[in-house]
Coordinates of C-alpha atoms and ligand atoms in Angstrom, one line a residue:
M1 CA -10.4 -13.9 10.3
S2 CA -13.7 -12.1 10.7
P3 CA -15.7 -10.8 7.7
V4 CA -17.1 -7.3 8.1
A5 CA -19.3 -7.6 5.1
A6 CA -20.9 -10.6 3.3
P7 CA -18.3 -12.1 0.8
T8 CA -20.6 -11.5 -2.2
A9 CA -18.6 -8.3 -2.9
T10 CA -16.5 -7.9 -6.1
Y11 CA -13.4 -7.1 -4.0
R12 CA -11.9 -8.4 -0.9
A13 CA -9.9 -6.2 1.4
L14 CA -7.6 -7.9 3.9
T15 CA -6.8 -5.8 7.0
R16 CA -5.1 -6.4 10.3
A17 CA -5.7 -5.1 13.7
I18 CA -3.4 -2.4 15.2
S19 CA -0.9 -3.9 17.5
P20 CA -0.8 -2.6 21.1
R21 CA 3.0 -2.2 20.3
I22 CA 2.4 0.2 17.4
V23 CA 4.3 2.8 19.4
E24 CA 7.4 0.8 18.8
C25 CA 6.9 0.9 15.0
E26 CA 9.7 1.3 12.5
L27 CA 10.4 5.0 11.6
T28 CA 12.7 6.1 8.8
H29 CA 11.8 9.7 7.8
L30 CA 9.7 10.8 10.7
E31 CA 10.4 11.8 14.3
R32 CA 8.7 9.6 16.9
L33 CA 5.5 11.3 18.1
P34 CA 3.1 9.9 20.7
I35 CA 0.5 7.7 19.0
D36 CA -3.0 7.7 20.5
V37 CA -3.8 4.0 20.1
P38 CA -7.6 4.3 20.8
N39 CA -7.8 7.1 18.2
A40 CA -5.7 5.1 15.7
R41 CA -8.1 2.1 16.3
A42 CA -11.2 4.4 15.7
Q43 CA -9.6 5.7 12.5
H44 CA -8.8 2.2 11.4
A45 CA -12.4 1.1 12.0
A46 CA -13.7 4.0 9.9
Y47 CA -11.2 3.0 7.2
A48 CA -12.6 -0.5 7.1
R49 CA -16.2 0.9 6.9
A50 CA -15.1 3.1 4.0
L51 CA -13.7 0.0 2.2
V52 CA -17.1 -1.7 2.7
S53 CA -18.9 1.4 1.3
L54 CA -16.7 1.0 -1.8
G55 CA -17.8 -2.6 -2.4
C56 CA -15.2 -4.6 -0.4
A57 CA -15.8 -7.5 1.8
V58 CA -13.3 -6.7 4.6
E59 CA -11.6 -9.6 6.2
E60 CA -9.3 -9.2 9.2
V61 CA -6.3 -11.4 9.1
E62 CA -5.4 -13.0 12.5
P63 CA -3.8 -10.2 14.6
A64 CA 0.0 -10.1 15.2
P65 CA 0.2 -8.2 18.5
D66 CA 4.0 -8.8 18.8
H67 CA 4.6 -7.1 15.5
P68 CA 4.4 -3.3 16.0
D69 CA 3.9 -2.6 12.2
S70 CA 1.5 -5.5 11.4
V71 CA -1.4 -3.1 10.7
F72 CA 0.5 -2.2 7.5
I73 CA -0.6 -5.4 5.8
E74 CA 0.1 -4.0 2.3
D75 CA 3.8 -4.7 2.8
T76 CA 3.4 -8.5 3.2
A77 CA 2.2 -9.3 -0.3
V78 CA 1.7 -8.2 -3.9
V79 CA -1.7 -9.5 -5.0
L80 CA -2.8 -9.5 -8.7
D81 CA -5.7 -11.3 -10.3
E82 CA -3.4 -14.1 -11.4
I83 CA -0.9 -14.5 -8.6
A84 CA 0.1 -13.4 -5.1
V85 CA 3.7 -12.8 -4.3
I86 CA 4.5 -13.1 -0.6
T87 CA 7.2 -10.6 0.2
R88 CA 10.3 -10.6 2.3
P89 CA 10.0 -7.3 4.0
G90 CA 13.1 -5.1 4.1
A91 CA 12.9 -4.4 7.8
E92 CA 13.9 -7.5 9.8
S93 CA 11.3 -6.7 12.5
R94 CA 8.6 -7.2 9.9
R95 CA 9.6 -10.5 8.4
G96 CA 7.3 -12.5 10.8
E97 CA 4.2 -10.7 9.5
T98 CA 4.0 -12.6 6.2
A99 CA 3.1 -16.2 7.4
A100 CA -0.5 -15.5 8.5
V101 CA -1.2 -13.4 5.4
E102 CA 0.2 -16.3 3.3
R103 CA -2.3 -18.7 4.9
V104 CA -5.2 -16.4 4.0
L105 CA -4.0 -15.9 0.4
A106 CA -3.1 -19.6 -0.3
P107 CA -6.7 -20.7 -1.2
L108 CA -7.2 -17.5 -3.2
R109 CA -4.2 -17.3 -5.6
P110 CA -1.2 -19.3 -6.8
L111 CA 1.7 -18.1 -4.6
A112 CA 5.2 -17.0 -5.3
H113 CA 7.8 -15.9 -2.7
I114 CA 10.5 -13.3 -2.5
R115 CA 13.5 -15.2 -1.1
A116 CA 16.8 -14.0 0.5
P117 CA 18.9 -12.1 -0.4
G118 CA 15.9 -10.4 -2.0
T119 CA 13.8 -7.9 -0.1
L120 CA 10.6 -6.3 -1.2
D121 CA 7.8 -4.4 0.6
G122 CA 4.4 -4.3 -1.0
G123 CA 4.4 -0.6 -0.4
D124 CA 7.1 -0.4 -3.1
V125 CA 4.8 -1.9 -5.8
F126 CA 2.0 -0.4 -7.8
V127 CA 0.3 -1.5 -11.0
V128 CA -1.0 0.4 -14.0
G129 CA -2.7 -2.0 -16.3
K130 CA 0.0 -4.6 -17.1
R131 CA 2.8 -2.3 -16.1
V132 CA 4.1 -3.0 -12.6
F133 CA 6.4 -0.3 -11.0
A134 CA 8.7 -1.3 -8.2
G135 CA 10.6 1.2 -6.1
R136 CA 14.3 0.8 -5.2
T137 CA 14.2 1.9 -1.6
G138 CA 15.7 1.1 1.8
R139 CA 13.2 -1.8 1.9
T140 CA 13.3 -3.2 -1.6
N141 CA 16.5 -4.2 -3.4
D142 CA 17.3 -5.1 -7.0
E143 CA 17.3 -8.8 -6.2
G144 CA 13.7 -8.5 -4.8
I145 CA 12.6 -6.6 -7.9
A146 CA 14.2 -9.3 -10.2
Q147 CA 12.4 -12.0 -8.3
L148 CA 9.1 -10.1 -8.6
R149 CA 9.7 -9.7 -12.4
A150 CA 10.4 -13.4 -12.8
A151 CA 7.1 -14.3 -10.9
L152 CA 5.0 -11.9 -12.9
A153 CA 6.4 -12.2 -16.4
P154 CA 4.5 -15.5 -17.1
H155 CA 1.3 -13.5 -16.5
G156 CA 2.1 -10.8 -19.0
Y157 CA 3.3 -8.1 -16.6
T158 CA 6.4 -6.0 -17.1
V159 CA 8.2 -4.8 -14.0
E160 CA 9.9 -1.4 -14.2
A161 CA 12.3 -0.3 -11.3
I162 CA 12.1 3.3 -10.1
D163 CA 14.5 5.0 -7.8
V164 CA 12.9 6.6 -4.8
T165 CA 14.6 9.3 -2.7
G166 CA 13.3 11.1 0.4
C167 CA 10.4 9.0 1.4
L168 CA 9.8 5.4 2.7
H169 CA 8.1 3.6 -0.1
L170 CA 7.4 4.1 -3.8
K171 CA 3.7 4.3 -2.9
T172 CA 4.5 7.2 -0.6
A173 CA 5.5 9.0 -3.8
V174 CA 3.1 7.6 -6.4
T175 CA 0.0 5.4 -6.7
A176 CA -2.4 4.5 -9.4
V177 CA -5.7 6.4 -9.7
D178 CA -7.0 4.3 -12.7
D179 CA -5.5 2.2 -15.5
R180 CA -4.0 5.3 -17.2
T181 CA -3.4 7.8 -14.4
V182 CA -1.2 8.1 -11.3
L183 CA -1.1 10.6 -8.5
A184 CA 2.5 11.6 -7.8
N185 CA 4.9 13.8 -5.8
P186 CA 7.7 14.8 -8.2
Q187 CA 10.0 15.6 -5.3
W188 CA 10.6 11.9 -4.6
I189 CA 10.7 10.2 -8.0
D190 CA 11.7 11.2 -11.5
L191 CA 8.4 11.5 -13.4
R192 CA 10.2 10.4 -16.6
A193 CA 10.1 6.9 -15.3
L194 CA 6.3 7.1 -15.7
A195 CA 6.4 7.8 -19.5
G196 CA 3.1 6.8 -21.1
V197 CA 1.1 7.3 -17.9
D198 CA -1.0 10.5 -17.1
V199 CA 0.3 12.1 -14.0
I200 CA -1.7 14.3 -11.5
E201 CA 0.8 16.0 -9.3
V202 CA 0.1 16.5 -5.6
D203 CA -0.2 20.1 -4.4
P204 CA 3.3 21.1 -3.3
A205 CA 2.0 22.0 0.2
E206 CA 0.8 18.3 0.6
P207 CA 3.9 16.2 -0.1
M208 CA 2.3 13.1 1.6
G209 CA -0.8 13.3 -0.6
A210 CA 0.3 10.9 -3.4
N211 CA -1.1 7.8 -1.6
I212 CA -4.6 6.7 -2.6
V213 CA -6.4 3.3 -2.5
R214 CA -8.0 2.1 -5.7
V215 CA -11.0 -0.3 -5.5
G216 CA -11.9 -0.8 -9.1
E217 CA -13.0 2.6 -10.2
A218 CA -13.6 3.9 -6.7
L219 CA -11.0 5.7 -4.6
L220 CA -10.2 6.0 -0.9
Y221 CA -8.0 8.9 0.2
G222 CA -6.7 10.6 3.3
A223 CA -8.6 13.6 4.5
S224 CA -5.5 15.7 5.1
Y225 CA -4.9 16.7 1.5
P226 CA -7.8 19.0 0.4
R227 CA -5.7 20.8 -2.2
T228 CA -4.7 17.6 -3.9
R229 CA -8.2 16.3 -3.6
A230 CA -9.4 19.4 -5.5
R231 CA -6.9 18.5 -8.3
L232 CA -8.3 14.9 -8.4
E233 CA -11.9 16.3 -8.5
A234 CA -11.0 18.6 -11.3
R235 CA -10.0 15.5 -13.3
G236 CA -13.4 13.8 -12.5
H237 CA -12.3 11.6 -9.6
R238 CA -14.5 11.5 -6.5
P239 CA -12.5 10.0 -3.7
V240 CA -14.1 8.9 -0.4
C241 CA -12.0 10.5 2.4
V242 CA -11.0 9.2 5.8
D243 CA -8.9 10.7 8.6
A244 CA -5.7 8.6 8.7
S245 CA -3.7 11.1 10.7
E246 CA -2.9 8.8 13.7
L247 CA -1.3 6.0 11.6
A248 CA 0.5 8.6 9.6
K249 CA 2.6 9.1 12.8
A250 CA 3.8 5.5 12.2
E251 CA 4.7 6.4 8.6
G252 CA 1.7 4.6 7.2
A253 CA -0.8 6.0 4.7
V254 CA -4.1 4.7 3.4
T255 CA -2.8 2.0 1.0
C256 CA -0.7 0.4 3.7
C257 CA -3.6 -0.7 5.8
S258 CA -5.2 -3.1 3.3
L259 CA -4.5 -5.6 0.5
V260 CA -7.3 -5.1 -2.0
L261 CA -8.0 -8.0 -4.4
R262 CA -10.6 -9.0 -6.8
A263 CA -12.8 -11.5 -5.0
Ligands
LIG1 C1 7.4 0.8 8.5 O1 8.3 1.6 8.6 O2 7.5 -0.3 8.0 C2 6.0 1.2 9.1 N1 6.2 2.0 10.2 C3 5.2 1.9 8.0 C4 4.9 1.1 6.9 C5 4.0 1.8 5.9 N2 3.7 0.9 4.8 C6 3.5 1.3 3.6 O3 3.7 2.4 3.2 N3 3.1 0.4 2.7

């Protein structure tokens, strides 16, 4: 694990190098397109620098070159201030990604684990205050959501399940912008499930634009969604933007490439 910035920052962001086997990644809703690995690596490096600029100490978890999807570290854990839940990813090819992340998180948080037959991907979980939303998807099942609920309840969190259709993860469809607001694509979730939360809808021409990284009050966003960005800016948000187009071919977006936690 190599720190990119001095660990005096308020937030830590765990990242993981892009596997040379990324071209063999899991794909669910996308056609396989050639991935330019050097370009993906350059974009990933710029992403890490952007996280530093937002106040994160970026720490690279030991690489997992034999796991094509290991750059998408978000799926391996759900990390809150009080606890980290190590997931059991829904794709069998990804189950071996969690051990190294667990080793890094063990000194930082009490741990809980999703156990078989439960499955849960971190990309299916987002948090608004003390409300945790968990997507029912091809990767996350009801047993996984029930285990997450049991792990988080002692810390005062509620866990609400949301059906997701048409995209990979809940966080493809909706992510938190702040403690009151989410950015969402109403094509893939029923917005009534988000009662009590302010919703900014993506521009209909930018269906993949609902995924944004929150670092405290700061935001990191993909550069491919200018119309939705304008909607965010109209509401007073000023996201830093990075080009994440190469990893998008592996069905990943900006949140997938880090685990952001309060240091
Ligand atoms: C997968 O299918 O698992 C990867 N190719 C993409 C994972 C993206 N992760 C995320 O949205 N949290």
